[in-house]
């Protein structure tokens, strides 16, 4: 088991998900942005602009590598080739943090490009822990595992998501990435209380926080159905939850995720500044 | 009721399939539209990756028809890799299978080649003057090292002008003719150059390590009046030659 206290060396300050269109702006006018997160899968080519930009950014900023394709929850096991590719990137870059999702995205070698949900059962727990161990061994470091946005429930689930994550962290030594927007989205979609979720969350394991925007729809019964779209500003109730969470746990590295309809740099930097203002109110 | 990932995946990619039993809303009712969120996320994100990756094909068939093709492709052939930089590697064959013809499929192959070139390993090109310093008696057996970003797409069609016109939104003026697209990358942005088929044969031979004399002979068998100067200039201009090896063949 790896020591989760070494999980993450990002500063307790705002970061943003890096987009190539912001390369000039982030290097010349970072504003409140103190670190950057990249999606591992976008930087697994052999060369060219993406890797050159990443090398330049890594000289200026702590970098968090966020995997979106390891499919830690997959029934069929991890793809060893993909894990090896990610390990090579992590070896080369030595990022301040590596994180993945409590989700699956690959089945029968087909990659479905979405973070798909898991039933919270003993069998799933055993499998996810085995895969987290496998990833941590390959990367030779503890990882952070992120709570998902969910849209539905599994009748077969036996335990709460917070309990499930606590078990994974306890058994594997991994840290946790607390996505506060996902907490709000899932709680709304599943009719639960986001504050109760945060109260039950193993906060001592949190190495990083994510904030992002969501869309609002409704299901066929008229119930609110929030979609984790990462395509707009963080919603006000999510900012409130975030402030409450870090008031309880202390400041944490906080990422603004904005992946679709990517805004101009000023808009993204303003979100980071909002996080910075909230972080400043929390004693270290 | 246990929902396997096999069952989840099958229903995900088939909009007509029933939502697997055991997936519910908070009240325990069937998940219904909630499952459709995942269905939509998967198909929309994969289709968007193809829209980004194949702008010329999209312009040639029209955005609405391309979206429909991309969704059909996502359902029939989800990617085999989590690297979206390889999205649509089998789209050319899919387009041909859909009866859209080899000319369109070749434009798709060219767009793939450009994307591969963009992500290929970096390599320092030779000083172009170095080629001129090779003694004439050593040219016959000269071998070239080529950059990892070099790609060639042979076609029975004028795929370079077809792609260019599509990207510019202009009508394709030139008459159709066989062409080989040469993709080179000096720095970070791939450049596409149209080669005559004989020039394509020549560069293909050089890229696989044939000596210059043998490559010229192959091209000349294709076109008796073949001259290598233009193709070599394109390679040099594109930074595609990374080494010159003048040792004689044992």
Coordinates of C-alpha atoms in Angstrom, one line a residue, chain B residues 7-250:
Chain B
X7 CA -25.6 -5.2 -20.9
X8 CA -25.0 -1.5 -20.1
X9 CA -22.8 -1.1 -23.2
X10 CA -25.2 -2.9 -25.5
X11 CA -28.1 -0.7 -24.5
X12 CA -25.9 2.4 -24.6
X13 CA -25.1 2.0 -28.3
X14 CA -28.5 0.9 -29.4
X15 CA -31.2 3.6 -29.0
X16 CA -34.0 1.1 -29.7
X17 CA -32.9 -1.3 -26.9
X18 CA -34.8 -1.2 -23.6
X19 CA -32.9 0.3 -20.6
X20 CA -31.5 -2.5 -18.6
X21 CA -33.6 -3.5 -15.6
X22 CA -32.0 -2.6 -12.3
X23 CA -31.2 1.0 -13.3
X24 CA -33.6 3.3 -11.6
X25 CA -34.4 6.9 -10.7
X26 CA -34.4 7.7 -6.9
X27 CA -38.0 6.5 -6.6
X28 CA -37.1 3.1 -7.9
X29 CA -38.8 3.7 -11.3
X30 CA -37.0 2.6 -14.5
X31 CA -34.1 5.0 -15.3
X32 CA -35.7 6.0 -18.7
X33 CA -34.4 9.4 -19.7
X34 CA -31.6 9.2 -17.1
X35 CA -30.1 6.4 -19.1
X36 CA -30.4 8.5 -22.2
X37 CA -28.0 11.0 -20.7
X38 CA -25.2 8.4 -21.0
X39 CA -26.4 7.4 -24.4
X40 CA -26.3 11.0 -25.6
X41 CA -22.9 11.7 -23.9
X42 CA -21.3 8.7 -25.6
X43 CA -22.6 9.3 -29.0
X44 CA -22.3 13.1 -28.9
X45 CA -18.7 13.0 -27.7
X46 CA -17.6 10.5 -30.2
X47 CA -19.4 12.3 -33.0
X48 CA -17.8 15.6 -31.9
X49 CA -14.4 14.0 -32.0
X50 CA -15.0 13.0 -35.7
X51 CA -16.4 16.5 -36.5
X52 CA -13.2 18.0 -35.1
X53 CA -11.0 15.4 -36.8
X54 CA -12.5 15.5 -40.3
X55 CA -13.4 19.1 -41.1
X56 CA -13.0 18.6 -44.9
X57 CA -15.0 15.4 -45.1
X58 CA -17.7 17.2 -43.0
X59 CA -17.7 20.2 -45.4
X60 CA -17.9 17.9 -48.4
X61 CA -20.9 15.8 -47.2
X62 CA -22.6 18.7 -45.3
X63 CA -22.7 19.1 -41.5
X64 CA -26.1 17.4 -41.0
X65 CA -25.2 14.3 -43.0
X66 CA -21.8 14.1 -41.5
X67 CA -23.4 14.2 -38.0
X68 CA -25.6 11.3 -38.9
X69 CA -22.7 9.4 -40.3
X70 CA -20.6 10.1 -37.3
X71 CA -23.4 8.9 -34.9
X72 CA -23.9 5.7 -37.0
X73 CA -20.1 5.2 -36.9
X74 CA -20.0 5.7 -33.1
X75 CA -22.7 3.1 -32.6
X76 CA -21.3 0.6 -35.1
X77 CA -17.6 1.0 -34.4
X78 CA -16.8 2.6 -31.1
X79 CA -13.1 3.5 -30.9
X80 CA -10.6 0.8 -29.8
X81 CA -8.5 3.3 -28.0
X82 CA -9.0 6.0 -25.3
X83 CA -6.7 8.3 -27.4
X84 CA -9.1 10.6 -29.2
X85 CA -6.2 11.8 -31.4
X86 CA -6.8 8.5 -33.2
X87 CA -10.5 8.9 -33.5
X88 CA -11.9 7.7 -36.8
X89 CA -9.0 5.7 -37.8
X90 CA -11.4 3.4 -39.6
X91 CA -13.7 6.2 -40.9
X92 CA -12.3 5.9 -44.5
X93 CA -13.4 2.3 -44.7
X94 CA -16.7 3.2 -43.1
X95 CA -17.4 5.9 -45.6
X96 CA -16.6 3.5 -48.5
X97 CA -18.8 0.9 -46.9
X98 CA -21.6 3.5 -46.7
X99 CA -21.3 3.9 -50.5
X100 CA -19.8 7.4 -50.3
X101 CA -17.0 6.6 -52.7
X102 CA -13.3 6.3 -52.7
X103 CA -12.6 10.0 -53.4
X104 CA -14.3 11.0 -50.1
X105 CA -12.6 8.1 -48.3
X106 CA -9.2 9.3 -49.6
X107 CA -9.9 12.9 -48.2
X108 CA -10.6 11.2 -44.9
X109 CA -7.3 9.3 -45.2
X110 CA -5.5 12.5 -45.8
X111 CA -7.2 14.2 -42.8
X112 CA -6.0 11.2 -40.7
X113 CA -2.5 11.5 -42.1
X114 CA -2.4 15.2 -41.2
X115 CA -3.5 14.4 -37.6
X116 CA -0.9 11.6 -37.3
X117 CA 1.8 14.0 -38.6
X118 CA 0.7 16.6 -36.0
X119 CA 1.3 14.2 -33.2
X120 CA 4.4 12.4 -34.6
X121 CA 7.8 12.6 -32.9
X122 CA 9.9 15.7 -33.5
X123 CA 13.1 15.4 -35.6
X124 CA 15.7 17.9 -36.7
X125 CA 15.8 18.3 -40.5
X126 CA 19.1 18.4 -42.4
X127 CA 20.5 21.6 -43.8
X128 CA 19.1 21.7 -47.3
X129 CA 22.5 22.7 -48.7
X130 CA 23.9 19.4 -47.5
X131 CA 22.2 17.5 -50.3
X132 CA 24.0 19.8 -52.8
X133 CA 27.3 18.9 -51.3
X134 CA 27.0 15.1 -52.0
X135 CA 29.4 14.2 -54.8
X136 CA 27.5 13.2 -57.9
X137 CA 29.0 9.7 -57.9
X138 CA 27.6 9.0 -54.5
X139 CA 24.0 10.0 -55.4
X140 CA 23.0 6.7 -56.8
X141 CA 23.4 4.9 -53.5
X142 CA 22.3 7.8 -51.3
X143 CA 19.7 6.9 -48.7
X144 CA 17.6 9.4 -46.9
X145 CA 16.4 9.4 -43.3
X146 CA 12.9 10.8 -43.2
X147 CA 11.0 12.5 -40.4
X148 CA 8.5 10.6 -38.3
X149 CA 5.9 13.3 -39.3
X150 CA 6.1 12.4 -43.0
X151 CA 3.0 10.8 -44.5
X152 CA 1.9 9.9 -48.0
X153 CA -1.6 9.3 -49.2
X154 CA -1.8 8.0 -52.7
X155 CA -5.2 8.4 -54.5
X156 CA -6.9 8.0 -57.9
X157 CA -8.4 11.4 -57.2
X158 CA -7.2 15.1 -56.8
X159 CA -7.5 14.7 -53.0
X160 CA -5.3 17.7 -52.1
X161 CA -7.3 20.3 -54.0
X162 CA -10.5 18.6 -53.0
X163 CA -9.6 18.9 -49.3
X164 CA -8.3 22.5 -49.7
X165 CA -11.5 23.6 -51.5
X166 CA -13.6 21.9 -48.8
X167 CA -11.7 23.7 -46.0
X168 CA -12.0 27.0 -47.8
X169 CA -15.6 26.6 -48.6
X170 CA -15.0 27.1 -52.3
X171 CA -16.1 24.9 -55.2
X172 CA -13.5 22.4 -56.4
X173 CA -12.4 23.9 -59.7
X174 CA -9.6 21.6 -60.9
X175 CA -10.4 18.5 -62.9
X176 CA -10.0 15.2 -61.2
X177 CA -6.6 13.4 -61.6
X178 CA -4.6 10.9 -59.7
X179 CA -2.5 12.5 -56.9
X180 CA -0.4 11.5 -53.9
X181 CA -0.7 13.8 -50.9
X182 CA 2.6 14.5 -49.2
X183 CA 2.3 15.6 -45.6
X184 CA 5.3 17.2 -43.9
X185 CA 5.8 19.1 -40.7
X186 CA 8.5 21.6 -40.2
X187 CA 7.8 22.9 -36.7
X188 CA 4.4 22.1 -35.4
X189 CA 1.9 22.5 -38.3
X190 CA 1.6 19.9 -41.0
X191 CA 1.7 21.1 -44.6
X192 CA 0.0 19.2 -47.5
X193 CA 1.6 19.1 -50.9
X194 CA 0.2 17.5 -54.1
X195 CA 2.6 15.1 -55.8
X196 CA 2.2 13.4 -59.2
X197 CA 1.7 9.7 -58.8
X198 CA 5.3 9.0 -60.0
X199 CA 6.6 11.4 -57.4
X200 CA 4.6 9.6 -54.8
X201 CA 6.2 6.3 -55.9
X202 CA 9.6 8.0 -55.6
X203 CA 9.1 9.4 -52.1
X204 CA 7.5 6.1 -50.9
X205 CA 10.6 4.3 -52.0
X206 CA 12.9 6.8 -50.3
X207 CA 10.9 6.7 -47.1
X208 CA 11.2 2.9 -46.9
X209 CA 15.0 3.2 -47.3
X210 CA 15.6 2.5 -51.0
X211 CA 18.7 4.3 -52.4
X212 CA 18.1 7.3 -54.5
X213 CA 19.0 5.6 -57.8
X214 CA 16.5 2.8 -57.2
X215 CA 13.8 5.2 -56.2
X216 CA 14.3 7.2 -59.4
X217 CA 14.2 4.0 -61.4
X218 CA 10.9 3.0 -59.8
X219 CA 9.4 6.4 -60.5
X220 CA 10.6 6.4 -64.0
X221 CA 9.0 3.0 -64.6
X222 CA 5.8 4.8 -63.7
X223 CA 6.5 7.9 -65.7
X224 CA 9.3 7.9 -68.3
X225 CA 9.8 11.7 -68.0
X226 CA 10.0 11.6 -64.2
X227 CA 12.4 14.2 -62.7
X228 CA 13.0 14.0 -58.9
X229 CA 13.8 17.7 -58.3
X230 CA 10.3 18.9 -57.3
X231 CA 9.7 16.0 -54.9
X232 CA 13.1 16.5 -53.3
X233 CA 12.5 20.2 -52.9
X234 CA 9.1 19.5 -51.3
X235 CA 10.8 17.1 -48.8
X236 CA 13.5 19.6 -48.0
X237 CA 11.1 22.5 -47.7
X238 CA 8.9 20.4 -45.4
X239 CA 11.9 19.5 -43.1
X240 CA 11.2 15.8 -44.0
X241 CA 14.8 14.7 -44.5
X242 CA 16.6 14.1 -41.3
X243 CA 19.8 12.3 -42.4
X244 CA 21.8 11.5 -45.5
X245 CA 23.6 8.2 -45.7
X246 CA 26.1 7.9 -48.5
X247 CA 27.7 4.5 -47.7
X248 CA 27.6 2.1 -50.6
X249 CA 25.3 -0.9 -50.5
X250 CA 27.2 -4.0 -49.5

